[in-house]
mmCIF file of C-alpha atoms in Angstrom:
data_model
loop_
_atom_site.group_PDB
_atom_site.id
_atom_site.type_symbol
_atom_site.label_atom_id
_atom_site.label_comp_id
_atom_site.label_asym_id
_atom_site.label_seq_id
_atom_site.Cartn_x
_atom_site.Cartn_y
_atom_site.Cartn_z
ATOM 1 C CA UNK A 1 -32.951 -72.973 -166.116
ATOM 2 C CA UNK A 2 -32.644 -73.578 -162.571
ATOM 3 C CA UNK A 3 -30.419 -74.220 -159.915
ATOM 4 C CA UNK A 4 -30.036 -78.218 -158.745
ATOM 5 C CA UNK A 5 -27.756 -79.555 -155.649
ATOM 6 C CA UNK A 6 -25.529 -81.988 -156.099
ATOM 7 C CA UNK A 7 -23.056 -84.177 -154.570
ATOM 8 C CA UNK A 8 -20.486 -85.770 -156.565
ATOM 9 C CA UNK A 9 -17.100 -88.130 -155.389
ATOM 10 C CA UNK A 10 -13.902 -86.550 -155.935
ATOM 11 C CA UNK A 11 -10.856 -88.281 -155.239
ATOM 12 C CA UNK A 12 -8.275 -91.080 -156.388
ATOM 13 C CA UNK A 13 -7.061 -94.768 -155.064
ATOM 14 C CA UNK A 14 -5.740 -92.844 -152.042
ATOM 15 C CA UNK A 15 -9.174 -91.835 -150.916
ATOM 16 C CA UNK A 16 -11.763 -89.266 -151.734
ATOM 17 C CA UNK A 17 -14.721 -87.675 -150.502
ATOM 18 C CA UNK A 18 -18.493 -86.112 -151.418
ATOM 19 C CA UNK A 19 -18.159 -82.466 -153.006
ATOM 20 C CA UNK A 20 -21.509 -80.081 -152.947
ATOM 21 C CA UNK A 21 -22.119 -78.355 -155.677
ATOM 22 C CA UNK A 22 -24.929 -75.817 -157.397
ATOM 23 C CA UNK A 23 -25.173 -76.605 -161.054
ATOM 24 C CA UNK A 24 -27.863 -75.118 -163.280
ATOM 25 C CA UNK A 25 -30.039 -77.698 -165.063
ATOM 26 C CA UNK A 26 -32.314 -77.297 -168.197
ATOM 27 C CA UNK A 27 -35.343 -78.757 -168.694
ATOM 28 C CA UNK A 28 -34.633 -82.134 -170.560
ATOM 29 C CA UNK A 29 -31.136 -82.589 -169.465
ATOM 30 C CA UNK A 30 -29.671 -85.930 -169.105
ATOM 31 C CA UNK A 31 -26.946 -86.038 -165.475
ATOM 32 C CA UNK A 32 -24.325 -86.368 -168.135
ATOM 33 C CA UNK A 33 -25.005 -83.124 -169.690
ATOM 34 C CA UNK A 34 -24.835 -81.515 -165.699
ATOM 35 C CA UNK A 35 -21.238 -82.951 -165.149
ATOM 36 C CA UNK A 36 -20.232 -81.415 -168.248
ATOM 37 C CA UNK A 37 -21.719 -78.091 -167.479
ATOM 38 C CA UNK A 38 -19.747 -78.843 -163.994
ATOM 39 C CA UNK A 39 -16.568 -79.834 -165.649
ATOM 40 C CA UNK A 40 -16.760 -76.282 -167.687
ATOM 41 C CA UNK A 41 -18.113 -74.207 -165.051
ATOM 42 C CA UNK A 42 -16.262 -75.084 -161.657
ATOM 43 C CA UNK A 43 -14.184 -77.910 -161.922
ATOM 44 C CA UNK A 44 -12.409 -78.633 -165.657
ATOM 45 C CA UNK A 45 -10.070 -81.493 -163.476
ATOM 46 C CA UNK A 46 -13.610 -83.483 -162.769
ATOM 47 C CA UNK A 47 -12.774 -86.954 -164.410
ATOM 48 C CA UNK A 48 -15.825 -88.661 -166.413
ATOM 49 C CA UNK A 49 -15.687 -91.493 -168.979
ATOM 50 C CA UNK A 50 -17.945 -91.049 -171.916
ATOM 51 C CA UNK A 51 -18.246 -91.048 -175.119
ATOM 52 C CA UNK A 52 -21.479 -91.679 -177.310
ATOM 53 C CA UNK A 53 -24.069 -89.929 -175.091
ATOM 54 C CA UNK A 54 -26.885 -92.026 -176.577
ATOM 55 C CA UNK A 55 -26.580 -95.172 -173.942
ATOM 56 C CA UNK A 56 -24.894 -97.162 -176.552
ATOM 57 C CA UNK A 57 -21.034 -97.157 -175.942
ATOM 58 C CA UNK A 58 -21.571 -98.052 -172.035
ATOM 59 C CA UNK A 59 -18.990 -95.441 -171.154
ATOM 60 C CA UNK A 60 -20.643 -93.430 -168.572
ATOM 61 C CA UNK A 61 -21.521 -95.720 -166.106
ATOM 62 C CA UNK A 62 -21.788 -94.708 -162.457
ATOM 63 C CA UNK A 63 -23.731 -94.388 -159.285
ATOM 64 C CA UNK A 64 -26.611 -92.093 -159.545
ATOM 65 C CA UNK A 65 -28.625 -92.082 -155.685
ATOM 66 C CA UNK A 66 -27.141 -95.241 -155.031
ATOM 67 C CA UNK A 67 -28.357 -96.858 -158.358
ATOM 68 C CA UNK A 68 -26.148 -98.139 -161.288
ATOM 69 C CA UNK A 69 -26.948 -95.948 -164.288
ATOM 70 C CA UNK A 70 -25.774 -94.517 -167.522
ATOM 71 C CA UNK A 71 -25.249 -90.718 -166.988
ATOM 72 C CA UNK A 72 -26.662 -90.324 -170.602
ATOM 73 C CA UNK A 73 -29.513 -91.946 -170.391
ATOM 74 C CA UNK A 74 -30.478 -90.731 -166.601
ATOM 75 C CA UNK A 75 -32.261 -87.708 -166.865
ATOM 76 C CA UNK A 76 -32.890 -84.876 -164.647
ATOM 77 C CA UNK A 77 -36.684 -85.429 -164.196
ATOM 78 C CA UNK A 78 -36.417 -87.949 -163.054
ATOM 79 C CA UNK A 79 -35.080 -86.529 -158.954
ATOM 80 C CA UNK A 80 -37.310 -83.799 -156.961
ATOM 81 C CA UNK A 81 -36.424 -80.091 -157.919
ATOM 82 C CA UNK A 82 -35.417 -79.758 -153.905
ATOM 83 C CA UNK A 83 -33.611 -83.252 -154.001
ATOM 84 C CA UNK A 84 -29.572 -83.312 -153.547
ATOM 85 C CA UNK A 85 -28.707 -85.757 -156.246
ATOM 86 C CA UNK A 86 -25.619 -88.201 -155.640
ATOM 87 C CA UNK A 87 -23.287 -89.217 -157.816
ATOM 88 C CA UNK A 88 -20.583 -91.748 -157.311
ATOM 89 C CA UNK A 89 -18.316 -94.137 -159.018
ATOM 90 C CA UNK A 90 -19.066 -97.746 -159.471
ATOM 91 C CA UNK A 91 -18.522 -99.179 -156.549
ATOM 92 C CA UNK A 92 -17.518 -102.802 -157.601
ATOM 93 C CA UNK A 93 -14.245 -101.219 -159.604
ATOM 94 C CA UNK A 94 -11.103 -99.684 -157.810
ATOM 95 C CA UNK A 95 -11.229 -96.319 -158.864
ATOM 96 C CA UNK A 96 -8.514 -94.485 -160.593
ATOM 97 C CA UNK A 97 -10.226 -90.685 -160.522
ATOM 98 C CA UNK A 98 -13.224 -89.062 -159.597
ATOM 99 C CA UNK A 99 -15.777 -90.739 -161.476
ATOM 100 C CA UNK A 100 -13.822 -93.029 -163.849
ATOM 101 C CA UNK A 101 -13.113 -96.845 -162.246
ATOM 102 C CA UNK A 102 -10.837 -99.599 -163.806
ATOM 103 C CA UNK A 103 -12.667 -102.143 -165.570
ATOM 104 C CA UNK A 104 -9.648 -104.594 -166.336
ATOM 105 C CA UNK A 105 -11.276 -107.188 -164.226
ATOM 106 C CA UNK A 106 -14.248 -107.578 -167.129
ATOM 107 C CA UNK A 107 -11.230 -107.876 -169.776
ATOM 108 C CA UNK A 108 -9.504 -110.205 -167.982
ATOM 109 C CA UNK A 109 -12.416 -112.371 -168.158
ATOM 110 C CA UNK A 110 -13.656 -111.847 -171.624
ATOM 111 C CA UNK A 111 -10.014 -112.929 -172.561
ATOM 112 C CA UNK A 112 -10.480 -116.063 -170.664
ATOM 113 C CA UNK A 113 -13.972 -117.110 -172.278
ATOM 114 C CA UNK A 114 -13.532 -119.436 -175.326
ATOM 115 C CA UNK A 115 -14.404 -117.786 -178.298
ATOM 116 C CA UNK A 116 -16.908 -118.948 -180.863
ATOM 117 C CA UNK A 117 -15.306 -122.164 -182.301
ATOM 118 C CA UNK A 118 -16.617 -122.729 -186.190
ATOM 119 C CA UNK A 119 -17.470 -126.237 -187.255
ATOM 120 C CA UNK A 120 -14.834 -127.883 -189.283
ATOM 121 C CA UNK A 121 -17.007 -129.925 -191.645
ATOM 122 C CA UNK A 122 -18.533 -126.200 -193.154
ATOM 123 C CA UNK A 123 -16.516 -123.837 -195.086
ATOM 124 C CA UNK A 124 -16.581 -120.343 -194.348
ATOM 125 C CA UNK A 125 -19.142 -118.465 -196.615
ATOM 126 C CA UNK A 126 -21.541 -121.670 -195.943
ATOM 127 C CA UNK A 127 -22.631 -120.957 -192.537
ATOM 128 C CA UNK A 128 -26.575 -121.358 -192.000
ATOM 129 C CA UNK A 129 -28.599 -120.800 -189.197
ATOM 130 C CA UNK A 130 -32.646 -121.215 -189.043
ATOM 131 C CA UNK A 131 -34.206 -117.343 -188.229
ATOM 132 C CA UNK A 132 -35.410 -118.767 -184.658
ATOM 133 C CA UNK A 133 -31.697 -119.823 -183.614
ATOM 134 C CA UNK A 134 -30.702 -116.184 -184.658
ATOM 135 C CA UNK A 135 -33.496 -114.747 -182.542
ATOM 136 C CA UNK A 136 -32.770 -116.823 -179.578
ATOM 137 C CA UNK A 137 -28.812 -115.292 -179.590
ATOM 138 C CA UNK A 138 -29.478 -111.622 -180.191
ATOM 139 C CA UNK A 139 -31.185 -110.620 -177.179
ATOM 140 C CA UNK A 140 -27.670 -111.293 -175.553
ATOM 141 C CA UNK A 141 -25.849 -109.680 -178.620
ATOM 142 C CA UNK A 142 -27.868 -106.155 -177.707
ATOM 143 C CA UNK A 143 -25.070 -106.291 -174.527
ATOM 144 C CA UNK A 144 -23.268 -102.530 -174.615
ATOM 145 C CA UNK A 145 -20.303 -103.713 -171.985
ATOM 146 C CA UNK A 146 -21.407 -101.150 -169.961
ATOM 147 C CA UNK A 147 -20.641 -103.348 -166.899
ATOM 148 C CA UNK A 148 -23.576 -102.522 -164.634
ATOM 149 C CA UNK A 149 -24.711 -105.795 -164.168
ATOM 150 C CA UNK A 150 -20.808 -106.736 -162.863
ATOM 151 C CA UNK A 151 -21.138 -103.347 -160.384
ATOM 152 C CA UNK A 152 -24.360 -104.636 -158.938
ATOM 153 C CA UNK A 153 -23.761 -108.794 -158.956
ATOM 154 C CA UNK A 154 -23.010 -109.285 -155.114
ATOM 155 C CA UNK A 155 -20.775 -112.325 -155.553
ATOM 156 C CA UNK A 156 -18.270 -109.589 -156.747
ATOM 157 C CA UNK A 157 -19.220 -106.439 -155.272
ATOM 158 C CA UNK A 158 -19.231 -108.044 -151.535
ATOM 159 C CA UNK A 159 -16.163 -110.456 -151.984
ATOM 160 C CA UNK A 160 -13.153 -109.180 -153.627
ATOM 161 C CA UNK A 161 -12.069 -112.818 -153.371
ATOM 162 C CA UNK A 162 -14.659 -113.800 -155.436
ATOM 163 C CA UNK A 163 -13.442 -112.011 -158.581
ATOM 164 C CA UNK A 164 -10.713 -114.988 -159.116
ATOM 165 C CA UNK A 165 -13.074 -117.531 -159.789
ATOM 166 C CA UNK A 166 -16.616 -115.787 -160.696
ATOM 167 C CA UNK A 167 -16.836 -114.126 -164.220
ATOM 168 C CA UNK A 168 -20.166 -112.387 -163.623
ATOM 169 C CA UNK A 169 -23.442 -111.932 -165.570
ATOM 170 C CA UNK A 170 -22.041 -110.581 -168.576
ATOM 171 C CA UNK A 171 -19.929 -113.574 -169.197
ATOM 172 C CA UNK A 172 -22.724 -115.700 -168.275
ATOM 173 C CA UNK A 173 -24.887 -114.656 -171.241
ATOM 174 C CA UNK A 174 -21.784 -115.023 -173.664
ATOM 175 C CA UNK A 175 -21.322 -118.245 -172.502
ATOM 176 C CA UNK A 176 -24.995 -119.048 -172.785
ATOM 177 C CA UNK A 177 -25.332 -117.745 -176.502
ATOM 178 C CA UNK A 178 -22.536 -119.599 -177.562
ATOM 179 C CA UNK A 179 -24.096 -122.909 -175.830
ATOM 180 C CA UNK A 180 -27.299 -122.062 -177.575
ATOM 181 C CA UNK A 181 -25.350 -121.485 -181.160
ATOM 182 C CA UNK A 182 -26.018 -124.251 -183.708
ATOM 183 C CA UNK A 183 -22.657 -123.969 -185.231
ATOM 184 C CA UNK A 184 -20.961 -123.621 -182.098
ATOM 185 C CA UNK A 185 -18.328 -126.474 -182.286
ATOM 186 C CA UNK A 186 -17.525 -126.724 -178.551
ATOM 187 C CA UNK A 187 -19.708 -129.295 -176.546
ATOM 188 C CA UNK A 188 -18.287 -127.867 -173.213
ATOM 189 C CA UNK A 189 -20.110 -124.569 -172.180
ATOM 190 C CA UNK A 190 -21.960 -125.980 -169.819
ATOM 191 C CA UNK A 191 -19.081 -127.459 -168.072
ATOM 192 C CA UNK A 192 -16.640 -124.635 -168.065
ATOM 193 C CA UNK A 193 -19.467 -122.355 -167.283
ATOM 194 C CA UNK A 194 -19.842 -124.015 -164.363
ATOM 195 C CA UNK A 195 -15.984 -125.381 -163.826
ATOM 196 C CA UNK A 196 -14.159 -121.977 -164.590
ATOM 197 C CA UNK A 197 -16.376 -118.990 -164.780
ATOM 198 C CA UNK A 198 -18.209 -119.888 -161.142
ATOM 199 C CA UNK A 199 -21.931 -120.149 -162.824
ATOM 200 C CA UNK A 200 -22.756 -122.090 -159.435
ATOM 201 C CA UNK A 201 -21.646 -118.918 -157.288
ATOM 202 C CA UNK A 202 -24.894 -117.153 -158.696
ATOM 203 C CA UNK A 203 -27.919 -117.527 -156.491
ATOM 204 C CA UNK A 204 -30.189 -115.550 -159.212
ATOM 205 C CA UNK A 205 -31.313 -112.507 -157.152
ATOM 206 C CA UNK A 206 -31.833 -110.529 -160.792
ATOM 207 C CA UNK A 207 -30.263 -107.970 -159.885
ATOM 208 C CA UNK A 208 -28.119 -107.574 -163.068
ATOM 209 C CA UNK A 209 -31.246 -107.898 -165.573
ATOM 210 C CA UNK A 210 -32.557 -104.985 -162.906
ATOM 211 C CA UNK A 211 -29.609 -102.576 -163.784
ATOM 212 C CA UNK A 212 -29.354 -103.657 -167.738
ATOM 213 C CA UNK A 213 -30.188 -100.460 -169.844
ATOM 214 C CA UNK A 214 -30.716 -102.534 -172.715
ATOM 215 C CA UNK A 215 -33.459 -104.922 -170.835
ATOM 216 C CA UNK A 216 -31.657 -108.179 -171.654
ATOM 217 C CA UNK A 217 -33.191 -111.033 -169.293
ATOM 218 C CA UNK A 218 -30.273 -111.798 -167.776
ATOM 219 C CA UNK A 219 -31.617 -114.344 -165.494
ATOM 220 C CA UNK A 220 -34.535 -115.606 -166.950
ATOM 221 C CA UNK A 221 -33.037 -116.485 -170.704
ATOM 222 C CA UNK A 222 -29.288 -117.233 -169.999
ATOM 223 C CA UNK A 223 -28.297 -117.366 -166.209
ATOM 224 C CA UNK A 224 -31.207 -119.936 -164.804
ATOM 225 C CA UNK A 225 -31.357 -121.835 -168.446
ATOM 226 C CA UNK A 226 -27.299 -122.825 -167.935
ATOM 227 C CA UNK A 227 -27.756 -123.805 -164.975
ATOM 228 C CA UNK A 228 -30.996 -126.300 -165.750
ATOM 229 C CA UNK A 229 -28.730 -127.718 -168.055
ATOM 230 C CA UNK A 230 -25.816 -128.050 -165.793
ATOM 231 C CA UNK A 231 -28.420 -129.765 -163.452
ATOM 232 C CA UNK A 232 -29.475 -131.815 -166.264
ATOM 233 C CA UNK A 233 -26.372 -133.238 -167.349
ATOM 234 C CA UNK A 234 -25.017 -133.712 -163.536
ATOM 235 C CA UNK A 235 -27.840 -134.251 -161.264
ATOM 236 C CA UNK A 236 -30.147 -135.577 -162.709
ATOM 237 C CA UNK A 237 -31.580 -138.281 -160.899
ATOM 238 C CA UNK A 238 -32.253 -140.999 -163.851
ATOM 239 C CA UNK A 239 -29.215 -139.768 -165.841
ATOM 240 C CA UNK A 240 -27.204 -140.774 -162.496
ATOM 241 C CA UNK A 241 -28.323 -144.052 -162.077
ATOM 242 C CA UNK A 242 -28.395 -145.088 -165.978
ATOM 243 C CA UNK A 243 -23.927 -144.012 -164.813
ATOM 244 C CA UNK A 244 -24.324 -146.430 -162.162
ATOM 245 C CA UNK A 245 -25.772 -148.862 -164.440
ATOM 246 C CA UNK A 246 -23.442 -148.666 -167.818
ATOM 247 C CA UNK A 247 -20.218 -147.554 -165.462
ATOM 248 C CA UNK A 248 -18.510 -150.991 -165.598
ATOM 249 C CA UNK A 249 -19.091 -151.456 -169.337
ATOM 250 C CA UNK A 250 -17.779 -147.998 -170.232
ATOM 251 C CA UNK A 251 -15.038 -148.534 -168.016
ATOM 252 C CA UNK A 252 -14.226 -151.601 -169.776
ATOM 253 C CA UNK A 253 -14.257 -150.386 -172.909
ATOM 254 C CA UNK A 254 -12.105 -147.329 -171.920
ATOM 255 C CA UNK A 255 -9.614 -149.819 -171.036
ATOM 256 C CA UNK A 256 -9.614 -151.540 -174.077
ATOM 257 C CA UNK A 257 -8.868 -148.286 -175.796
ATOM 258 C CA UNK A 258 -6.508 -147.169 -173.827
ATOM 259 C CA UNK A 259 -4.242 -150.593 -174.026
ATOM 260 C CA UNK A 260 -4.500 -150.156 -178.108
ATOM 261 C CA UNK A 261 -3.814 -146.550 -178.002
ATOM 262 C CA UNK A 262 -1.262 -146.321 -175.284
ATOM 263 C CA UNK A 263 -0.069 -149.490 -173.735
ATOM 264 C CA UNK A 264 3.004 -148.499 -172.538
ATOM 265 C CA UNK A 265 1.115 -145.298 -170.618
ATOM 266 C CA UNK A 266 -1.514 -146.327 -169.367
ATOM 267 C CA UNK A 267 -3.846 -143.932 -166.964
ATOM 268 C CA UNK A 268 -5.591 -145.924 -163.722
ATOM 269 C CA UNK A 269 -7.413 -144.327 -161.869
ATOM 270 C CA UNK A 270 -6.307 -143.589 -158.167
ATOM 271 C CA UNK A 271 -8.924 -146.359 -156.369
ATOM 272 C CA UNK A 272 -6.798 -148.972 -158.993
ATOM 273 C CA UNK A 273 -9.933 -149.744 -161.554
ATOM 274 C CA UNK A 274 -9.579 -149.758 -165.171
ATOM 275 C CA UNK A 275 -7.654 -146.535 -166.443
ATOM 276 C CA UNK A 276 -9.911 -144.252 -168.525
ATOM 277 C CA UNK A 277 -8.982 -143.334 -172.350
ATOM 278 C CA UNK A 278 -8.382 -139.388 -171.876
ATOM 279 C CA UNK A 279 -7.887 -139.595 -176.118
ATOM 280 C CA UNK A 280 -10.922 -141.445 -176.641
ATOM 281 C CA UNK A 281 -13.854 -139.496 -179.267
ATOM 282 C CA UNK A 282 -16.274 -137.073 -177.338
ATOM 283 C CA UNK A 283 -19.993 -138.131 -178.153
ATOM 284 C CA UNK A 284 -21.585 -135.873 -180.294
ATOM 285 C CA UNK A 285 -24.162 -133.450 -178.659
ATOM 286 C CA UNK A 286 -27.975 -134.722 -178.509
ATOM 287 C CA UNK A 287 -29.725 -132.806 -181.839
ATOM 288 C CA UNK A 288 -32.263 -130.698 -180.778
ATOM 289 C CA UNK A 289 -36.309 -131.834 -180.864
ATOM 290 C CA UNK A 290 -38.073 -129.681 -183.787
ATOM 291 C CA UNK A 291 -41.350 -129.563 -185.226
ATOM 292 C CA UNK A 292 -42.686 -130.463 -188.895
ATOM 293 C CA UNK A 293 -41.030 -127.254 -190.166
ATOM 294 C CA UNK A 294 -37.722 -127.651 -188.310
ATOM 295 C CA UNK A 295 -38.372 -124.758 -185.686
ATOM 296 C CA UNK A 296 -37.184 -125.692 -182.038
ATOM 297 C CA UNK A 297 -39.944 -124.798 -179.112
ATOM 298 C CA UNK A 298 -39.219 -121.876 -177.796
ATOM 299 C CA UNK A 299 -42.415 -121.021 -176.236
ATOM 300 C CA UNK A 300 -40.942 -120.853 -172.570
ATOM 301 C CA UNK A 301 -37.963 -119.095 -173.757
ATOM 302 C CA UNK A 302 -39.473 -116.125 -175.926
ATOM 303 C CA UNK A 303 -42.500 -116.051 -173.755
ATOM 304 C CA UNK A 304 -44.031 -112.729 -171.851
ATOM 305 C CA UNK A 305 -44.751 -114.250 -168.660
ATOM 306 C CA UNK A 306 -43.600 -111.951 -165.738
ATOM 307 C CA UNK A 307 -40.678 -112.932 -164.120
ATOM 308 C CA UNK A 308 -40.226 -113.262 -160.518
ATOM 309 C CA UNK A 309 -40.518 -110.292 -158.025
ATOM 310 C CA UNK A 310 -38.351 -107.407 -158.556
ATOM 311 C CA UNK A 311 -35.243 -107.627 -155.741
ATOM 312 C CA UNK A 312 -35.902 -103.584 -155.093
ATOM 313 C CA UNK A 313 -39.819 -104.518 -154.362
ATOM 314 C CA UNK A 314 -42.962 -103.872 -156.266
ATOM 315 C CA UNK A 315 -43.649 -100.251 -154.997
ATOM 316 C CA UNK A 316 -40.467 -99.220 -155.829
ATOM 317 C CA UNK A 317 -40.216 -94.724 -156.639
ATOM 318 C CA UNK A 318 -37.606 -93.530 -157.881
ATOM 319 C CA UNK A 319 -34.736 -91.857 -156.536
ATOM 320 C CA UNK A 320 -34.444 -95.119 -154.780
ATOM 321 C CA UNK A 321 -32.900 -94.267 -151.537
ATOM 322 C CA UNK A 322 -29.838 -96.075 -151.159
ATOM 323 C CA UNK A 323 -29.898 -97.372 -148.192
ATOM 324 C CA UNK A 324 -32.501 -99.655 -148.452
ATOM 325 C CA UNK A 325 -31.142 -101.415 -151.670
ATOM 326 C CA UNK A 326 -30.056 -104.734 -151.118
ATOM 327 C CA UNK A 327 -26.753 -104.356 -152.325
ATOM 328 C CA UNK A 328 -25.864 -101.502 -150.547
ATOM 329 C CA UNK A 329 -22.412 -100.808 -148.873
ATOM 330 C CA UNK A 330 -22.293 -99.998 -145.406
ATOM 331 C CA UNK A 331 -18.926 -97.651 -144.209
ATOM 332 C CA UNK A 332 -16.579 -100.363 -143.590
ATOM 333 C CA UNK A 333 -14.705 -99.885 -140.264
ATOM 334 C CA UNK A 334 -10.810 -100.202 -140.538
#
């Protein structure tokens, strides 16, 4: 056993500050198991969420040297024997003691995603999927909620006025394994990813699939994939002008509907052309292209290429000082 330094935040919404303290640390001790020898040794008010202590509940989440951690799943070998560790609440989060920060912004948000929307034309009981479709969506089913990649995503963590319009990485990997879902019903992901959760806000730095303790690609299999399809449906250049092109007739036939559906309310459009049928029939999503044996190429998707360059650098050691991480907060002045 031997003695470790330590800093660790103590305080509440009103304010709070960096506490030394001298904790004794076994070999193969996690930081968790240090703020509970803490907790029972100097300070029993010390606030900490936890609960599983085997990185699977996503409780323990905090700041460890300026990185976004799991307490549990940190350990102690990590840091220098002569090294002061740091340990702060996630930054992102008011706080509401010590080490414990309210999360209701990722609830809020979860609420607001549409839920998985079953097919009508299959019972329950009857659902089938092909093995490779259930592959694809359980990388993003491995997600603990332990909010880390929310705390590091800058669109929140820099602009508190972002938080009303910008769901954040977790979201954006529900909403991507519900666009990739076969017997997903909704044909609108894509568009209310990009409408109402703020999927356009992201500029793809990786630094969520940097902080994820259960390695889920973040960016490379459901942030950048929405929004190529977003692109593809919107902006793309051939798909624009074949608009251009079939505009008048779908207009026209709009109008017809409309007239036989509602001709007493009809809707024109502000410039005065032909109104547009807002009850007309959605078309029915393209099917996917498969192979002889029905399997859909995945190749890009499930391959092992490397990504692109890690956002912390390539020589990166660990404790990462952190004031040289990108998302770092400076003191603001008041």
């Amino acid at each position: 056993m031997t003695v470790r330094q330590f800093k660790v935040w103590r305080g509440d919404s009103a304010g709070g500050q960096l506490v030394n303290y001298d904790v004794d640390v076994n070999e193969g001790e996690v930081v968790l198991d240090v703020i509970h020898r803490l907790q029972a040794t100097q300070e029993p008010d010390l606030a900490c969420r936890w609960n599983c202590k085997a990185g699977k509940c996503g409780s323990c989440s905090m700041e460890i040297d300026g990185m976004p951690r799991l307490a549990c799943m940190t350990r102690m070998s990590t840091f220098e024997e002569d090294e002061t560790v740091t340990i702060t609440p996630l930054r992102t989060f008011p706080v509401i003691r010590d080490l414990v920060t309210d999360v209701t912004f990722n609830y809020i948000k979860a609420r607001e995603t549409p839920a998985f929307a079953p097919p009508k034309d299959v019972a329950p009981g009857d659902y089938r999927m092909q093995q490779v479709d259930v592959d694809r969506s359980q990388e993003f089913r491995k997600c603990i909620e332990c909010f880390l990649c929310q705390n590091t995503c800058h669109v929140v963590r820099d602009h508190e006025d972002n938080k009303a319009a910008f769901s954040g990485p977790r979201f954006f990997i529900r909403a991507a394994e519900l666009d990739m879902h076969p017997l997903d019903a909704r044909t609108d992901r894509k568009e209310y990813a990009q409408k109402e959760q703020g999927l356009g806000y992201c500029n793809i730095t990786k630094c969520c699939t940097e902080v994820c303790p259960e390695h889920i690609k973040i960016t490379d299999n459901a942030i950048i994939p929405m929004k190529e399809r977003v692109v593809d449906r919107r902006y793309d250049p051939l798909v624009r002008l074949g608009r251009k092109i079939l505009r008048r007739d779908q207009l026209e036939q709009e109008a017809v509907a409309v007239t036989t559906l509602h001709p007493a309310h009809p809707t024109p459009q502000p410039d005065g052309t032909a109104p547009i049928n807002w009850h007309r029939e959605l078309t029915p999503p393209m099917g996917a292209d498969v192979d002889e044996k029905g399997h859909l190429p995945l190749n890009e998707l499930l391959s092992d290429r490397v990504g692109a360059n890690s956002p912390f650098g390539d020589d990166v050691e660990f404790p990462v000082d952190p004031t040289k991480l990108n998302y770092y907060h400076p003191e603001q002045k008041h």
